[in-house]
Short mmCIF file of C-alpha atoms in Angstrom, two decimals:
data_model
loop_
_atom_site.label_atom_id
_atom_site.label_comp_id
_atom_site.label_asym_id
_atom_site.label_seq_id
_atom_site.Cartn_x
_atom_site.Cartn_y
_atom_site.Cartn_z
CA UNK A 1 -13.92 -0.12 4.04
CA UNK A 2 -13.77 -2.81 6.59
CA UNK A 3 -12.33 -5.99 5.06
CA UNK A 4 -13.22 -9.52 5.43
CA UNK A 5 -11.00 -11.75 7.90
CA UNK A 6 -8.88 -13.81 5.45
CA UNK A 7 -8.68 -16.58 8.16
CA UNK A 8 -12.41 -16.86 7.61
CA UNK A 9 -12.02 -16.69 3.81
CA UNK A 10 -13.71 -20.21 3.08
CA UNK A 11 -16.91 -19.03 5.24
CA UNK A 12 -19.45 -17.63 2.86
CA UNK A 13 -21.48 -15.98 5.66
CA UNK A 14 -18.39 -14.34 7.25
CA UNK A 15 -17.33 -12.73 3.82
CA UNK A 16 -20.80 -11.59 2.80
CA UNK A 17 -20.94 -9.24 6.10
CA UNK A 18 -17.98 -7.26 5.21
CA UNK A 19 -18.58 -3.91 4.07
CA UNK A 20 -15.73 -4.06 1.14
CA UNK A 21 -17.42 -7.20 -0.30
CA UNK A 22 -20.97 -5.67 -0.02
CA UNK A 23 -19.82 -2.98 -1.96
CA UNK A 24 -18.22 -5.31 -4.66
CA UNK A 25 -21.32 -7.27 -4.90
CA UNK A 26 -23.66 -4.36 -5.18
CA UNK A 27 -21.51 -2.90 -8.17
CA UNK A 28 -21.13 -6.30 -9.66
CA UNK A 29 -24.75 -6.80 -9.82
CA UNK A 30 -25.41 -3.48 -11.29
CA UNK A 31 -22.91 -4.47 -13.85
CA UNK A 32 -23.63 -8.01 -14.87
CA UNK A 33 -27.54 -8.13 -13.45
CA UNK A 34 -27.09 -11.46 -12.13
CA UNK A 35 -24.21 -11.58 -9.98
CA UNK A 36 -24.31 -13.82 -6.91
CA UNK A 37 -21.89 -14.31 -3.94
CA UNK A 38 -21.45 -17.90 -4.32
CA UNK A 39 -18.95 -20.20 -2.91
CA UNK A 40 -16.76 -21.01 -6.03
CA UNK A 41 -15.66 -17.24 -6.34
CA UNK A 42 -16.31 -15.88 -2.69
CA UNK A 43 -12.75 -16.23 -1.57
CA UNK A 44 -11.32 -14.39 -5.05
CA UNK A 45 -13.79 -11.47 -4.16
CA UNK A 46 -12.46 -11.47 -0.38
CA UNK A 47 -8.84 -11.41 -1.41
CA UNK A 48 -9.64 -8.78 -4.18
CA UNK A 49 -11.04 -6.61 -1.53
CA UNK A 50 -8.03 -7.08 0.91
CA UNK A 51 -5.50 -6.62 -2.10
CA UNK A 52 -7.29 -3.27 -2.94
CA UNK A 53 -7.19 -2.45 0.68
CA UNK A 54 -10.88 -1.65 0.96
CA UNK A 55 -10.63 1.58 -1.26
CA UNK A 56 -14.14 2.28 -2.56
CA UNK A 57 -13.27 3.53 -6.00
CA UNK A 58 -10.74 0.59 -6.56
CA UNK A 59 -13.37 -1.88 -5.47
CA UNK A 60 -16.14 -0.44 -7.64
CA UNK A 61 -13.68 -0.47 -10.73
CA UNK A 62 -12.78 -4.40 -10.19
CA UNK A 63 -16.47 -5.08 -9.69
CA UNK A 64 -17.36 -3.35 -13.02
CA UNK A 65 -14.82 -5.88 -14.74
CA UNK A 66 -17.26 -8.65 -13.80
CA UNK A 67 -18.86 -7.79 -17.03
CA UNK A 68 -16.32 -9.73 -19.05
CA UNK A 69 -14.27 -11.29 -16.43
CA UNK A 70 -14.62 -13.75 -13.22
CA UNK A 71 -13.55 -12.75 -9.93
CA UNK A 72 -10.65 -15.12 -9.90
CA UNK A 73 -9.50 -13.71 -13.44
CA UNK A 74 -9.70 -9.98 -11.99
CA UNK A 75 -7.69 -11.23 -9.02
CA UNK A 76 -4.85 -13.04 -11.32
CA UNK A 77 -4.49 -9.71 -12.99
CA UNK A 78 -4.44 -7.18 -10.06
CA UNK A 79 -0.75 -6.40 -10.35
CA UNK A 80 -1.61 -4.85 -13.41
CA UNK A 81 -3.96 -2.79 -11.66
CA UNK A 82 -3.74 0.72 -13.20
CA UNK A 83 -4.38 -0.85 -16.69
CA UNK A 84 -7.27 -2.94 -15.27
CA UNK A 85 -9.33 -0.47 -13.14
CA UNK A 86 -10.70 1.67 -15.70
CA UNK A 87 -14.31 2.16 -16.97
CA UNK A 88 -15.68 4.21 -14.05
CA UNK A 89 -19.27 5.75 -15.08
CA UNK A 90 -18.75 8.22 -17.99
CA UNK A 91 -20.93 10.65 -15.82
CA UNK A 92 -18.24 10.68 -13.10
CA UNK A 93 -15.67 13.29 -12.77
CA UNK A 94 -12.05 12.13 -14.49
CA UNK A 95 -10.66 11.17 -11.24
CA UNK A 96 -13.32 8.89 -10.59
CA UNK A 97 -13.20 6.85 -13.81
CA UNK A 98 -9.71 5.07 -13.35
CA UNK A 99 -7.68 4.18 -10.31
CA UNK A 100 -4.75 5.68 -12.19
CA UNK A 101 -6.72 9.02 -12.41
CA UNK A 102 -7.79 9.22 -8.95
CA UNK A 103 -4.15 9.11 -7.68
CA UNK A 104 -3.01 11.31 -10.46
CA UNK A 105 -5.42 13.90 -9.06
CA UNK A 106 -4.09 13.56 -5.57
CA UNK A 107 -0.38 13.42 -6.65
CA UNK A 108 -0.83 16.80 -8.77
CA UNK A 109 -1.85 18.66 -5.76
CA UNK A 110 1.52 17.85 -3.78
CA UNK A 111 4.39 20.17 -3.63
CA UNK A 112 8.05 19.24 -4.67
CA UNK A 113 8.90 17.91 -1.06
CA UNK A 114 5.74 15.74 -0.84
CA UNK A 115 6.13 14.18 -3.96
CA UNK A 116 9.90 13.53 -3.34
CA UNK A 117 9.21 11.70 -0.04
CA UNK A 118 5.95 9.98 -1.41
CA UNK A 119 7.89 8.33 -4.25
CA UNK A 120 10.84 7.45 -2.30
CA UNK A 121 8.89 5.80 0.61
CA UNK A 122 7.90 3.10 -2.20
CA UNK A 123 10.93 1.13 -1.50
CA UNK A 124 9.77 0.10 1.83
CA UNK A 125 7.90 -3.15 2.19
CA UNK A 126 5.46 -3.56 5.35
CA UNK A 127 5.87 -0.25 6.37
CA UNK A 128 8.69 2.22 7.96
CA UNK A 129 9.63 4.01 11.16
CA UNK A 130 10.33 7.61 11.05
CA UNK A 131 14.16 7.12 11.47
CA UNK A 132 14.06 4.66 8.58
CA UNK A 133 12.08 7.10 6.39
CA UNK A 134 14.52 10.09 7.34
CA UNK A 135 17.28 7.88 6.42
CA UNK A 136 15.99 6.87 2.99
CA UNK A 137 13.88 9.86 1.94
CA UNK A 138 16.18 12.94 2.80
CA UNK A 139 18.01 14.61 -0.12
CA UNK A 140 17.43 17.24 -2.77
CA UNK A 141 14.72 18.77 -2.39
CA UNK A 142 13.92 17.41 1.05
CA UNK A 143 16.21 18.10 4.37
CA UNK A 144 16.35 15.50 6.87
CA UNK A 145 14.63 17.41 9.34
CA UNK A 146 11.84 18.24 6.95
CA UNK A 147 10.93 14.51 6.69
CA UNK A 148 8.73 14.35 9.55
CA UNK A 149 6.61 17.35 8.66
CA UNK A 150 6.30 16.24 5.10
CA UNK A 151 5.24 12.45 6.50
CA UNK A 152 2.71 14.20 8.43
CA UNK A 153 1.31 16.21 5.51
CA UNK A 154 1.08 12.88 3.48
CA UNK A 155 -1.06 11.37 6.13
CA UNK A 156 -3.31 14.36 6.37
CA UNK A 157 -3.90 13.92 2.48
CA UNK A 158 -4.50 10.15 3.03
CA UNK A 159 -1.63 9.00 0.94
CA UNK A 160 0.01 7.28 3.86
CA UNK A 161 -1.29 5.63 6.90
CA UNK A 162 -0.27 6.05 10.27
CA UNK A 163 -0.32 2.78 12.10
CA UNK A 164 -2.35 3.08 15.70
CA UNK A 165 0.53 1.69 17.84
CA UNK A 166 2.11 4.01 20.57
CA UNK A 167 4.73 1.42 21.24
CA UNK A 168 6.08 0.93 17.62
CA UNK A 169 5.11 3.95 15.66
CA UNK A 170 5.15 3.01 12.01
CA UNK A 171 3.46 4.41 8.82
CA UNK A 172 2.51 2.38 5.73
CA UNK A 173 1.31 2.49 2.08
CA UNK A 174 -2.01 1.04 0.78
CA UNK A 175 -0.86 -1.22 -2.02
CA UNK A 176 -2.36 0.78 -4.87
CA UNK A 177 -0.43 3.91 -3.65
CA UNK A 178 2.84 2.06 -3.42
CA UNK A 179 2.53 0.84 -6.86
CA UNK A 180 2.07 4.20 -8.22
CA UNK A 181 4.89 5.68 -6.13
CA UNK A 182 7.22 3.03 -7.18
CA UNK A 183 6.29 4.07 -10.87
CA UNK A 184 7.14 7.66 -10.16
CA UNK A 185 10.16 6.68 -8.53
CA UNK A 186 11.32 5.14 -11.54
CA UNK A 187 10.06 7.59 -13.94
CA UNK A 188 12.29 10.13 -12.04
CA UNK A 189 15.32 8.05 -12.25
CA UNK A 190 15.65 7.53 -8.28
CA UNK A 191 14.94 3.84 -7.85
CA UNK A 192 18.72 2.70 -7.71
CA UNK A 193 19.85 5.51 -5.60
CA UNK A 194 16.68 5.13 -3.37
CA UNK A 195 17.04 1.45 -3.10
CA UNK A 196 20.79 1.61 -2.01
CA UNK A 197 20.08 3.99 0.78
CA UNK A 198 17.26 1.68 1.84
CA UNK A 199 19.83 -1.37 1.72
CA UNK A 200 22.35 0.69 3.84
CA UNK A 201 19.73 1.57 6.49
CA UNK A 202 18.43 -2.18 6.55
CA UNK A 203 22.24 -3.27 6.84
CA UNK A 204 22.78 -0.87 9.93
CA UNK A 205 19.43 -2.09 11.68
CA UNK A 206 20.29 -5.77 10.98
CA UNK A 207 24.03 -5.37 12.51
CA UNK A 208 22.69 -3.49 15.48
CA UNK A 209 19.96 -6.14 15.90
CA UNK A 210 22.58 -8.87 15.78
CA UNK A 211 24.67 -7.43 18.61
CA UNK A 212 21.67 -6.83 20.73
CA UNK A 213 19.88 -10.15 20.29
CA UNK A 214 23.39 -11.84 21.03
CA UNK A 215 24.37 -9.53 24.19
CA UNK A 216 21.07 -7.80 25.40
CA UNK A 217 18.77 -8.93 28.18
CA UNK A 218 15.96 -7.20 26.25
CA UNK A 219 15.96 -9.91 23.41
CA UNK A 220 11.93 -10.19 23.19
CA UNK A 221 11.88 -6.32 22.14
CA UNK A 222 14.45 -6.94 19.48
CA UNK A 223 12.87 -9.96 18.19
CA UNK A 224 9.60 -7.93 17.81
CA UNK A 225 11.39 -5.14 15.81
CA UNK A 226 12.98 -7.92 13.69
CA UNK A 227 9.55 -9.03 13.17
CA UNK A 228 8.16 -5.67 12.02
CA UNK A 229 11.12 -5.16 9.74
CA UNK A 230 10.90 -8.78 7.83
CA UNK A 231 9.65 -7.49 4.80
CA UNK A 232 12.12 -4.73 4.61
CA UNK A 233 15.14 -7.16 5.21
CA UNK A 234 13.72 -9.32 2.53
CA UNK A 235 13.37 -6.56 -0.01
CA UNK A 236 16.73 -5.29 0.69
CA UNK A 237 18.35 -9.05 0.19
CA UNK A 238 16.23 -9.29 -3.06
CA UNK A 239 17.82 -6.04 -4.23
#
């Protein structure tokens, strides 16, 4: 769902017009019976919707928590989203009662190649290019030449988002899906090896960028690339 502009997060009217916020308010009203989008917690509701990437099920489950928590309290615990976002309608299918169950259902339908690429992509922050995905995700059971096809299949299954940018084609995760993929990466014991490949890729990119920025006439394009990869550089440095 369309999200509120966080630049206008202090303006109640702007927040209230967002479809994501409208859904939150509708479900919170159903849960509490007296929920009103008022100034003290409107910014927290807006940020919750943004942190949940506008995913309707996640927003509904977060809104249901207003029975016992304020929007600010829900936001403070959103990093624990899989334990927090439970309690969907009892009459709903199992995959619609919890955020974990919803993603479990989608993940179970993947083949071995798709699961491997899906979990390995979790080491990226702020998105990735095809070259980056090939460098980091290739390896048993996925051949480097197969990564592009697997990535396309993950996009088709709504587990990866393709950015609409012809000049700088990139992919990214919704944050809830990245958190799930990261837990799978750790469960499979691949976290260190995959992060090491990510560091190697980012290091090579940084060295190439340094040479280009110092000796190229096309500095603007390289500064744009560095801006896109800023979060990945930080993630590699942190590791």
